[in-house]
Coordinates of C-alpha atoms and ligand atoms in Angstrom, one line a residue:
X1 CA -16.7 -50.3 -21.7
X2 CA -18.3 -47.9 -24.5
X3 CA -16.8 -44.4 -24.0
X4 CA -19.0 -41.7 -22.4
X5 CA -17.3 -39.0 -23.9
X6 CA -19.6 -36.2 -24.7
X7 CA -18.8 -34.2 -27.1
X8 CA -18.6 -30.2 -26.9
X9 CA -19.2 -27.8 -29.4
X10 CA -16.7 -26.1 -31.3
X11 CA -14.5 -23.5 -28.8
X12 CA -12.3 -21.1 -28.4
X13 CA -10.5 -21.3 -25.2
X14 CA -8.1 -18.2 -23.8
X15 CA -6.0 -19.1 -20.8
X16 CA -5.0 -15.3 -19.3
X17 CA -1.9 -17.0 -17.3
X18 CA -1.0 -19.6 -20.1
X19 CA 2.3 -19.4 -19.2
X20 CA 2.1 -20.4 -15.1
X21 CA 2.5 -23.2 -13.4
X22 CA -1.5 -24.4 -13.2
X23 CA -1.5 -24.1 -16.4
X24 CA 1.8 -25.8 -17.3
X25 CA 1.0 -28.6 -14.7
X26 CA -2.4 -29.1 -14.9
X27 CA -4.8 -27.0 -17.7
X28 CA -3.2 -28.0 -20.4
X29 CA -1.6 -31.7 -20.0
X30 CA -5.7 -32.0 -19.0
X31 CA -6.7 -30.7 -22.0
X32 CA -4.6 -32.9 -24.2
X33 CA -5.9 -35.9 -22.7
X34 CA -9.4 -34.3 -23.9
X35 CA -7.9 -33.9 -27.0
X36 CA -7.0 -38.1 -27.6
X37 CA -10.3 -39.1 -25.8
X38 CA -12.0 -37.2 -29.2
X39 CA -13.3 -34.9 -27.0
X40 CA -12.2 -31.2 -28.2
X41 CA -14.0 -30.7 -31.7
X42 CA -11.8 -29.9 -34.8
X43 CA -11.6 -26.4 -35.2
X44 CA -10.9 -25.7 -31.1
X45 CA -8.5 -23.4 -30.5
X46 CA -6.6 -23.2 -26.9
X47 CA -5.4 -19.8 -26.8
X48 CA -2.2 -18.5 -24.0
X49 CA -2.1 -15.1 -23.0
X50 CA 0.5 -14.1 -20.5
X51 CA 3.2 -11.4 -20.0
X52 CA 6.3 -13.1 -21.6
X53 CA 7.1 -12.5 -24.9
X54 CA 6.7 -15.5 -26.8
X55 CA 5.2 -16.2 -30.1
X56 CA 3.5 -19.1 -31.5
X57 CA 6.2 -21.4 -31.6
X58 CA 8.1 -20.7 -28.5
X59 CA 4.3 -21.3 -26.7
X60 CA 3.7 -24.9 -28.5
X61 CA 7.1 -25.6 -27.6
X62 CA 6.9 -24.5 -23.8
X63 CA 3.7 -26.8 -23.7
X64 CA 5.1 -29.6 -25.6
X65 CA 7.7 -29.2 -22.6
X66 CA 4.8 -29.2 -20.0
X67 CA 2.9 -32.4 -21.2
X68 CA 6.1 -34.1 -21.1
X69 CA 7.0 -33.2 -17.4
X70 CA 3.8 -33.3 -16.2
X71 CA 1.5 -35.4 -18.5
X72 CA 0.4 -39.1 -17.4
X73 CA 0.9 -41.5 -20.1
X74 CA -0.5 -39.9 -22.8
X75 CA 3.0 -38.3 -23.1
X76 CA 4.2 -40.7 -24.7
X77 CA 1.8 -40.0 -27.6
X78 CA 3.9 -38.1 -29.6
X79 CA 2.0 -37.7 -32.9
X80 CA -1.1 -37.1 -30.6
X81 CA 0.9 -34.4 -28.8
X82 CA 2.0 -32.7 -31.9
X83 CA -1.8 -32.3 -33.1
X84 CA -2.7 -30.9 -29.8
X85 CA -0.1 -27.9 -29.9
X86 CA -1.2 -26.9 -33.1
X87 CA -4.3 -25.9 -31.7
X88 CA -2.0 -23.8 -29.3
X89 CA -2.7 -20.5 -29.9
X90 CA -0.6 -17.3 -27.8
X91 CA -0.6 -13.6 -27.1
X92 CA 2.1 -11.6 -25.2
X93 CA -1.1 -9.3 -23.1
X94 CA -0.8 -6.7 -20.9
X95 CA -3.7 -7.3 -18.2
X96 CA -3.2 -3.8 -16.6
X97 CA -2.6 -1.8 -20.3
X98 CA -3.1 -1.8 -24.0
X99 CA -0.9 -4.5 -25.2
X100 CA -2.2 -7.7 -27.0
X101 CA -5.8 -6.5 -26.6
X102 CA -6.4 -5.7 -30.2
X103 CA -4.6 -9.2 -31.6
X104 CA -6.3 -11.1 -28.9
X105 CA -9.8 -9.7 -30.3
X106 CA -8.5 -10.1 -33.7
X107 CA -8.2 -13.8 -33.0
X108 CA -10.9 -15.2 -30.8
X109 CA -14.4 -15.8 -33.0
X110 CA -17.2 -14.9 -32.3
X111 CA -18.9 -18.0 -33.5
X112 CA -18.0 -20.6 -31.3
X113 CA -18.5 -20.9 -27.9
X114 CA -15.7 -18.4 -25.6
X115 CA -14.2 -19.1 -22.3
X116 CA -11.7 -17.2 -20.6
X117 CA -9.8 -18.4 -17.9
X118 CA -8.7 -16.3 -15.2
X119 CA -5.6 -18.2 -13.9
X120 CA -3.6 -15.3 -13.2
X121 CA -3.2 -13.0 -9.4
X122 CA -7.1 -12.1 -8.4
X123 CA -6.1 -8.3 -8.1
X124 CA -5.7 -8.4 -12.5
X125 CA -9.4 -10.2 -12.3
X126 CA -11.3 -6.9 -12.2
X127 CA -9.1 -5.4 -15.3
X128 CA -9.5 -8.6 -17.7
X129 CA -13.1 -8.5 -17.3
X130 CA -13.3 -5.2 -18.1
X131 CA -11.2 -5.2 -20.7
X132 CA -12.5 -8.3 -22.1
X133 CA -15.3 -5.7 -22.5
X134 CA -14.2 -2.3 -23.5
X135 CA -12.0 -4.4 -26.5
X136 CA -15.4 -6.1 -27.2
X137 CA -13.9 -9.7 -27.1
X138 CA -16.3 -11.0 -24.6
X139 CA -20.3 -10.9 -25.4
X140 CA -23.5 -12.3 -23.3
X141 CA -22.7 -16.4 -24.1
X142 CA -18.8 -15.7 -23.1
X143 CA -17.8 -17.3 -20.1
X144 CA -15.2 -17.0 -17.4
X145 CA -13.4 -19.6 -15.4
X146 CA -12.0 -18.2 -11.8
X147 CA -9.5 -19.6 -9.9
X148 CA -9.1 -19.6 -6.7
X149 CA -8.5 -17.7 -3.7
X150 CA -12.2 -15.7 -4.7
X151 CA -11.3 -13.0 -2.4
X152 CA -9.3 -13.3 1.3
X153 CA -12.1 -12.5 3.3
X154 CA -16.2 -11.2 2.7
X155 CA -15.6 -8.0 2.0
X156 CA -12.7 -9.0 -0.7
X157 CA -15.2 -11.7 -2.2
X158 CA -17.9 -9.4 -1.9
X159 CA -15.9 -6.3 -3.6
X160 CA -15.2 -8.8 -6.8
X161 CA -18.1 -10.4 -7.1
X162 CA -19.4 -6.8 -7.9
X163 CA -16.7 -5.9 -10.4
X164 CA -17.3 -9.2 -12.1
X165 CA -21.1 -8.5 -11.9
X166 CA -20.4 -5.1 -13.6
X167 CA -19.1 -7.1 -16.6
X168 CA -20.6 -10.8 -16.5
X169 CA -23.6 -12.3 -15.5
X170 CA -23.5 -15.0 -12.8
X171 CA -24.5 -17.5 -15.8
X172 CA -21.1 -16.7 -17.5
X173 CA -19.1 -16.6 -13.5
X174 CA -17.3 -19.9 -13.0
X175 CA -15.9 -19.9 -9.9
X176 CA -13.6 -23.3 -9.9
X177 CA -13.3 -25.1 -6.4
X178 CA -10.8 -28.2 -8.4
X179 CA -12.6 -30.3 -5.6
X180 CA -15.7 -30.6 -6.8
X181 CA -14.4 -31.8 -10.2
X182 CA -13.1 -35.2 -8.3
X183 CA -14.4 -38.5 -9.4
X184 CA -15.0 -39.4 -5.6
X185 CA -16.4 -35.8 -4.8
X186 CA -19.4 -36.8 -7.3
X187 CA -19.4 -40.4 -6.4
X188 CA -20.5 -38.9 -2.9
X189 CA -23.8 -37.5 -4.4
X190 CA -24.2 -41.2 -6.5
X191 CA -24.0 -42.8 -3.1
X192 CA -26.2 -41.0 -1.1
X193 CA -28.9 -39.8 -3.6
X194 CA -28.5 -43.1 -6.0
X195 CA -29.1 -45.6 -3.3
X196 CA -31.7 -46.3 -0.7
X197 CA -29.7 -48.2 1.8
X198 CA -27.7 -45.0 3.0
X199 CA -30.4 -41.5 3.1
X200 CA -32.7 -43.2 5.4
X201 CA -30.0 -43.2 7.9
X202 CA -28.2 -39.7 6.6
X203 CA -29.1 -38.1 10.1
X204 CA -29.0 -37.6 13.6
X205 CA -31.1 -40.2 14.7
X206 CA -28.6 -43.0 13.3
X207 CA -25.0 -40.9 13.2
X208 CA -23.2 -40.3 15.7
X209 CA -20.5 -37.7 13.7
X210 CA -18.8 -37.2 10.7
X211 CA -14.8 -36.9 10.0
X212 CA -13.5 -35.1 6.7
X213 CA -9.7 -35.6 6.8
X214 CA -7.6 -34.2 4.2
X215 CA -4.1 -35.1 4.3
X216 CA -1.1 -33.6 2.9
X217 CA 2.1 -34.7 2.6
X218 CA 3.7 -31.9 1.0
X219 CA 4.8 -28.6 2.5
X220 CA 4.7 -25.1 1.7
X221 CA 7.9 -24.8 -0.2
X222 CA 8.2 -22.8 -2.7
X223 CA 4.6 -20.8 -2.0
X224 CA 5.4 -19.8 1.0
X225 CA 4.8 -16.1 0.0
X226 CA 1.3 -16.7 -1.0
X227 CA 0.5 -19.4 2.0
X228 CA 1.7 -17.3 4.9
X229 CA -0.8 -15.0 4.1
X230 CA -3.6 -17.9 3.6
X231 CA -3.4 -20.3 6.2
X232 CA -4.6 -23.8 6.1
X233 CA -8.3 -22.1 6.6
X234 CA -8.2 -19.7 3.5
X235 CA -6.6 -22.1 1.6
X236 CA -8.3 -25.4 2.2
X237 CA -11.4 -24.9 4.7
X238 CA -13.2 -22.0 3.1
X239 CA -13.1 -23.8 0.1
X240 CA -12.2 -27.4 -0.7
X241 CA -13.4 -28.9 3.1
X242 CA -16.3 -26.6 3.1
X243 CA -17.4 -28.1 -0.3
X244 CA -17.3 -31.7 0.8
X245 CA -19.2 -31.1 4.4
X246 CA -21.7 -29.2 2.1
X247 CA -22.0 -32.6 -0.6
X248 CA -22.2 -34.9 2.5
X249 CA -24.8 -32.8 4.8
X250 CA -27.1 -31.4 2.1
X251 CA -30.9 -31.9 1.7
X252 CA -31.6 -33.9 -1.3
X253 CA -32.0 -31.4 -4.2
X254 CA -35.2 -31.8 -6.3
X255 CA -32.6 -32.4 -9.7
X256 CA -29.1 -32.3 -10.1
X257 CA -28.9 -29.2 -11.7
X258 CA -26.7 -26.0 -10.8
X259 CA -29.1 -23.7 -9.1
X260 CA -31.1 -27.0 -7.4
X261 CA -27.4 -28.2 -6.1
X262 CA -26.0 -24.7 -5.0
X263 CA -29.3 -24.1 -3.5
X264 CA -28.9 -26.9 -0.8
X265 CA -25.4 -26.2 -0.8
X266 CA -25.9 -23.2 0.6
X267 CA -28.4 -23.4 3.4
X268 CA -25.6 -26.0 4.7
X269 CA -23.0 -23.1 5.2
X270 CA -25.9 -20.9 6.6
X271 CA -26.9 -23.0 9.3
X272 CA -22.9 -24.2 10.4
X273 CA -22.8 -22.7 13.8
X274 CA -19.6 -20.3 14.7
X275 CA -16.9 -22.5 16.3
X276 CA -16.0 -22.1 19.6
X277 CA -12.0 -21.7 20.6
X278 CA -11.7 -24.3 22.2
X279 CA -12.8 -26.4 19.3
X280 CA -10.3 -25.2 16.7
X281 CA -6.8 -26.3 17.1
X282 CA -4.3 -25.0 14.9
X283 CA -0.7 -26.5 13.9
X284 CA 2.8 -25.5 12.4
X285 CA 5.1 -28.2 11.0
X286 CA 8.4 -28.3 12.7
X287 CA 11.1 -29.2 10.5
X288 CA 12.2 -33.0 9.8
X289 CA 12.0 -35.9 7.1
X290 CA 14.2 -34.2 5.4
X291 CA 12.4 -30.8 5.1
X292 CA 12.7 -27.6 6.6
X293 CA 10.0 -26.1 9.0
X294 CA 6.9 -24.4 8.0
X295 CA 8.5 -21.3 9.3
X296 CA 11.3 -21.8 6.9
X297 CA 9.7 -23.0 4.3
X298 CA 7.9 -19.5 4.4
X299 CA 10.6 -17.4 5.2
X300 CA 8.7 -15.7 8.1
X301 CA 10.8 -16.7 11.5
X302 CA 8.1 -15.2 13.5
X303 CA 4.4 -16.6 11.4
X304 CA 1.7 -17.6 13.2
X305 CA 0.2 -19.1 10.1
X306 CA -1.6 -22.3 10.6
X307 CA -0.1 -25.3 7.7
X308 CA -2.7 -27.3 10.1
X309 CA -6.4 -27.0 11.4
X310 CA -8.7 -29.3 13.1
X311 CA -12.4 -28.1 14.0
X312 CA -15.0 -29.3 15.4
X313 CA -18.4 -28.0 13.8
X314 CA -22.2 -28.3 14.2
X315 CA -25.0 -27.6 11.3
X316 CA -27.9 -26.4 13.3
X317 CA -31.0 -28.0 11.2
X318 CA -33.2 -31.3 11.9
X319 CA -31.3 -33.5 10.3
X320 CA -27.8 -32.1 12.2
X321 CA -28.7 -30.9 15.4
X322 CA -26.7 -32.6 17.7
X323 CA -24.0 -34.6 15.2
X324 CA -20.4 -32.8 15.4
X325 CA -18.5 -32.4 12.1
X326 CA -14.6 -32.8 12.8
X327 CA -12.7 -31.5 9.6
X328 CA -9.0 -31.8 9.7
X329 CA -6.4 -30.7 7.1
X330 CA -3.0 -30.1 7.1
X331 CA 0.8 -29.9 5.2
X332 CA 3.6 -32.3 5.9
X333 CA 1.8 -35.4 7.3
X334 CA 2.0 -39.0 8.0
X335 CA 0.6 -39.7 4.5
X336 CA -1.4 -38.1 1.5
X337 CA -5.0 -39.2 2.1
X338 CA -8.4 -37.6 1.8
X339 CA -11.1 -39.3 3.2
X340 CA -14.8 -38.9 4.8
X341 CA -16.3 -41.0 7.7
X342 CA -19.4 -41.1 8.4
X343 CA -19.6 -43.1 11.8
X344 CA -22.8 -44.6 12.6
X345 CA -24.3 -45.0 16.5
X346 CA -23.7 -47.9 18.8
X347 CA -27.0 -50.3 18.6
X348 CA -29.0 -49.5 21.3
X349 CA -29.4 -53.1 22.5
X350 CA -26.9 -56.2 21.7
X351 CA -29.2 -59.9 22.0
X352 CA -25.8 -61.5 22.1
X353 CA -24.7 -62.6 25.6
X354 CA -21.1 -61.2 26.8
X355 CA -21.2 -59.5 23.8
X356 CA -19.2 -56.2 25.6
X357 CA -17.6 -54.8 22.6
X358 CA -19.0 -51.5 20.9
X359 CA -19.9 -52.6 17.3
X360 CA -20.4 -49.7 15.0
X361 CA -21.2 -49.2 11.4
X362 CA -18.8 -47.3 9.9
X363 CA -18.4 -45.5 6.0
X364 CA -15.5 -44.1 4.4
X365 CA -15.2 -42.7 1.6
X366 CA -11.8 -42.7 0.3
X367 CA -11.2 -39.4 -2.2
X368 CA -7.6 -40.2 -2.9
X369 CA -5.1 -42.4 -3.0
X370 CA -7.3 -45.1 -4.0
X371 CA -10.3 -44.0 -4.5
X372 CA -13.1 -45.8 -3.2
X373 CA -15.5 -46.9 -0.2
X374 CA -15.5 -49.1 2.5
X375 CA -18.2 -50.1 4.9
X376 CA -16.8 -51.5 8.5
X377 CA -19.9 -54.2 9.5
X378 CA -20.2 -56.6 12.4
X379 CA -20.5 -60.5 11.8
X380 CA -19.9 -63.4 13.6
X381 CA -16.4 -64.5 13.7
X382 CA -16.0 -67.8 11.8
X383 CA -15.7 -71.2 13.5
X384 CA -16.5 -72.7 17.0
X385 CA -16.5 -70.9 20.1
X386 CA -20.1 -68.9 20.2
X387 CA -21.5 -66.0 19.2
X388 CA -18.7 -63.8 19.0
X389 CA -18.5 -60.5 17.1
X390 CA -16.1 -58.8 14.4
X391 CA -16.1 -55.8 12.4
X392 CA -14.7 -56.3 9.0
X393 CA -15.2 -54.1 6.2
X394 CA -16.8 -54.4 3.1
X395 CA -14.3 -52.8 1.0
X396 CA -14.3 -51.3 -2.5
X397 CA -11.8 -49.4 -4.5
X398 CA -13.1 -48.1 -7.6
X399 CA -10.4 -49.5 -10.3
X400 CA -10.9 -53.1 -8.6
X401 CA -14.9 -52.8 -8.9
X402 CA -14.8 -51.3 -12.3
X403 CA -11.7 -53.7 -13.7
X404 CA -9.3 -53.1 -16.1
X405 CA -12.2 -51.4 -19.1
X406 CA -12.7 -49.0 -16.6
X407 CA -12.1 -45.3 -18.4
X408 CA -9.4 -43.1 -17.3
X409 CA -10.9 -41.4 -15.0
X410 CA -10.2 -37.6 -16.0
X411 CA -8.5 -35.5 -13.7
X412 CA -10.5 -32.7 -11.6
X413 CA -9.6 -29.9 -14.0
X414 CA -10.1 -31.5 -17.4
X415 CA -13.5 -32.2 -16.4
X416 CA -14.4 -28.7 -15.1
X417 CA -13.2 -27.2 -18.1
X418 CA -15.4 -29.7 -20.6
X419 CA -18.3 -28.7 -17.6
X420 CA -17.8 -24.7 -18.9
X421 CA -17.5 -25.3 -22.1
X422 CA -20.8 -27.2 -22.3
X423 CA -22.4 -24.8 -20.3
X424 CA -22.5 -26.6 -17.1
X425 CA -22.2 -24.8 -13.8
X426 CA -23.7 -27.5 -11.0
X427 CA -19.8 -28.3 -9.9
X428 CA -18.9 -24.4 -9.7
X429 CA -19.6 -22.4 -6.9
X430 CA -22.3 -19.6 -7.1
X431 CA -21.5 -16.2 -5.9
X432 CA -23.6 -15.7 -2.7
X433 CA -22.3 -19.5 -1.8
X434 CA -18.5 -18.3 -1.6
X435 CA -20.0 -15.2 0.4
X436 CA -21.7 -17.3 2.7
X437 CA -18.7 -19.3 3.6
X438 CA -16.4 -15.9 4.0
X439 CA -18.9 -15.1 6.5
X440 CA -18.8 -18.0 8.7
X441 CA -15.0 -18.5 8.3
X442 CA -13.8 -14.5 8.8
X443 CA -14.8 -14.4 12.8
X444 CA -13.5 -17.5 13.0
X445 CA -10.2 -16.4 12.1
X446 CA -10.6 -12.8 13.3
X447 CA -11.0 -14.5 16.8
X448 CA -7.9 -16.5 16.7
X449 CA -5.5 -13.4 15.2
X450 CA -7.3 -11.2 18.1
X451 CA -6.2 -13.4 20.8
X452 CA -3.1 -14.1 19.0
X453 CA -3.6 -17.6 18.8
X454 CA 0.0 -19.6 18.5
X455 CA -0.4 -22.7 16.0
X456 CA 0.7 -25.6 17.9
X457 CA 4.1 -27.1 16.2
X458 CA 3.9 -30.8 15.1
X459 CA 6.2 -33.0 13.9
X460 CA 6.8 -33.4 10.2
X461 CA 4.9 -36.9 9.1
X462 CA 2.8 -37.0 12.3
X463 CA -0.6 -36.8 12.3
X464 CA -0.9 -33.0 13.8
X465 CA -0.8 -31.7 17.0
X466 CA -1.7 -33.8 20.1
X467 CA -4.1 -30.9 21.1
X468 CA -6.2 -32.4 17.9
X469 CA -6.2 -35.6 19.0
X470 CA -7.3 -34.3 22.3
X471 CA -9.9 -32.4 21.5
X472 CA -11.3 -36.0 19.6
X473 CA -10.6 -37.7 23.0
X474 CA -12.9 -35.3 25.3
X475 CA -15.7 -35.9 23.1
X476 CA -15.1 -39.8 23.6
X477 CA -13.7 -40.3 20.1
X478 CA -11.0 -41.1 18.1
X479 CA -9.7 -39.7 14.5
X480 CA -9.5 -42.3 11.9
X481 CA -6.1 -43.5 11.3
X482 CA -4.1 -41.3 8.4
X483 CA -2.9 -43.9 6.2
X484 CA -1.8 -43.6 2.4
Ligands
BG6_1 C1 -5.0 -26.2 -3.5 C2 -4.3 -25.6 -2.3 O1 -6.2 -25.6 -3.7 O2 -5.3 -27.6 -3.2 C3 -3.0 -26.4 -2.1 O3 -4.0 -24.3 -2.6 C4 -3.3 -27.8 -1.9 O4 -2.4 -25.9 -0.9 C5 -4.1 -28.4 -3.0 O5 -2.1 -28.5 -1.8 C6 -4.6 -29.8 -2.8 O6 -5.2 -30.4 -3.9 P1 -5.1 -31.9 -4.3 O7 -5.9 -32.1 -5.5 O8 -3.7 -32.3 -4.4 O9 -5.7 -32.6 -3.1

């Protein structure tokens, strides 16, 4: 296969947080995979800025570290490695004072393209953009990547997407949502929009709902500080879930480009209904397999934080009205697995004679392990005995289909950060987008801490609560099986 790699022009890349763990696990052993696909022009610069005091050496030499522990093969490329870190670039900064400013602007040029990466606490967002300024580091073509959580509820999102406003324009904002920069999150848009067979049937007169699962196997260990105050629903809903209902239920934009996406995008999260009570069950892992309970793991004996949530919603437009939406996602479960179903409606009539069995056409689309799609159809069961009826699926992972030329297929973050360095926003989230989704998520879980809503406990590697599967079972349906 002939590589795809598209070049980008010449940068200069400043990660504020170059020290902490996204970066060590994920920014940079991403980056130096762009490095050996030929990707990162000569002349790039990657450049840390943190609190700790280290120099130039001691920052190749903590990333050298990273790659190793957290790099796929590419490791193993040691003379590769050592060309990477000596693009490695760092500055001790204070975000909140004086220090580093003037060496950091004394380094980054002003002739290649500038993008600074905001993977530090969101409270020290407002004080690098403005410093970014008032040192005169950052000009109109800079651009900013932010991580999230964007804000904990719509008047926090609100409150900094004004101080970013005061400093950026939306053109330079890049709000990351790492879910949008998965291979089978923008396979989703290929299938749907690159195929006739599926849109004619993408609606309510042809399916009867739609499942998003995303399942975790970890827990909260170790971020329990930042999770008890998040919640399954800040941390994954609001964001990552919300994302893929919006890919799967969106109009058909006139191009895939930023604005035309975001702009369907976003009359999805306007028209999703509030959720009644009784259609959100929420779930705490007990402890087990080993592991210690939710509870412990965040060192709050008495939280009511959800580490699960399953939801039933509704999209009030023509093509919705009337198809439920059951998103589920949650810590410590049966298996890691992230998949969407969209479940087609039972045929109105069957021809075939004691033919009692509900036949139903069914797609997933697998988003990890395995990437890949399957699509359940009916035949006849081979041999003698009549006309009788099977489902089997026609089922495709992605590394089978492709074979063994198939490119690596980059990891979520390496991609995002080639999309801002060229400029690229479609798989960012716009400002008014994250607002919109605050706003449909905050009475949500204003309602549930009013009535002080207890999260139901599960078992560690179950599936959630029973109450979720319950909830599937009064409506006459089933969850797909969780299986890695
Ligand atoms: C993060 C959440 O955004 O996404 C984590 O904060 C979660 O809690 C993670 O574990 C899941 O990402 P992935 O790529 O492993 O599915």
């Amino acid at each position: 296969m002939v590589s795809r790699v598209i070049p980008v022009e010449t940068f200069d890349l400043v990660i504020f947080g170059g020290t902490g763990d996204l970066a060590r696990r994920k920014i940079l052993p991403g980056l130096f995979r762009r490095f050996r696909s030929g990707q990162m022009p000569e002349g790039s610069r990657i450049i840390g800025a943190a609190r700790s005091d280290l120099d130039q050496a001691g920052y190749r030499q903590m990333i050298a570290a990273a790659v190793a522990e957290f790099g796929g093969e590419e490791k193993h490329d040691s003379k590769g490695l050592e060309a990477f870190i000596a693009t490695l670039d760092y500055v001790a900064i204070d975000a909140k004072g004086e220090g580093g400013w003037a060496e950091l602007a004394s380094i980054v040029r002003k002739d290649v393209v500038q993008a600074f990466y905001f993977s530090v606490a969101p409270s020290l967002f407002g004080d690098l953009a403005e410093r970014l300024h008032t040192n005169s580091i950052a000009n109109a073509q800079s651009r900013i990547v932010v991580e999230k959580p964007f804000g904990r509820d719509l008047e926090t999102a609100r409150a900094l997407n004004e101080t970013l406003a005061t400093h950026f324009d939306e053109s330079q904002i890049y709000r990351i949502d790492h879910y949008l920069g998965k291979e089978t999150v923008q396979n989703l848009m290929a299938v749907r929009f690159g195929n006739m067979l599926f849109e004619p049937l993408w609606n309510n007169h042809y399916v009867d709902h739609i499942q998003i699962t995303v399942a975790e196997t970890v827990g909260v260990g170790g971020r329990g500080a930042y999770y008890d105050k998040s919640g399954a629903m800040r941390d994954m809903v609001q964001n990552h879930l919300m994302q893929l209902l919006c890919l799967i239920a969106m109009e058909p934009p006139s191009q895939f480009g930023a604005d035309e996406v975001r702009d369907e995008k976003l009359k999805v999260i306007r028209a999703l209904q509030p959720v009644e009570p009784h259609h959100i069950v929420r779930g705490q892992y007990d402890a087990g397999y080993d592991g210690k309970s939710y509870r412990e793991d965040a060192e709050n004996p008495r939280s009511f934080t959800e580490s699960f949530i399953a939801m039933k919603c509704e999209i009030a437009n023509w093509r919705w009205a009337g198809v439920p939406f059951y998103l589920r996602t949650g810590k410590r479960m049966k298996a890691r697995s992230s998949e969407i179903t969209v479940v087609f409606k039972d045929l109105g009539h069957s021809i075939f004679e004691g033919d009692e069995a509900r036949h139903r056409n069914i797609l997933s689309i697998r988003l990890q392990p395995n990437e890949g799609m399957d699509l359940q159809v009916t035949i006849k069961e081979p041999g003698p005995g009549g006309m009788r009826l099977i489902d089997v699926p026609l089922d495709m992972s992605f590394a089978d289909a492709l074979g063994p030329d198939a490119e690596e297929v980059p990891d979520a973050y390496e991609r995002l950060i080639m999309d801002v360095i060229r400029g690229n926003q479609t798989l960012f989230m716009r400002g008014d987008e994250v607002e919109a989704a605050w706003s449909w998520t905050d009475p949500l879980i204003n309602g549930w801490e009013a009535r002080n809503d207890v999260p139901k406990l599960y078992d560690a590697g179950s599936t959630g609560p029973e109450d979720a599967m319950a909830m599937m079972h009064r409506d006459g349906r089933k969850w797909r099986e969780i299986k890695a």
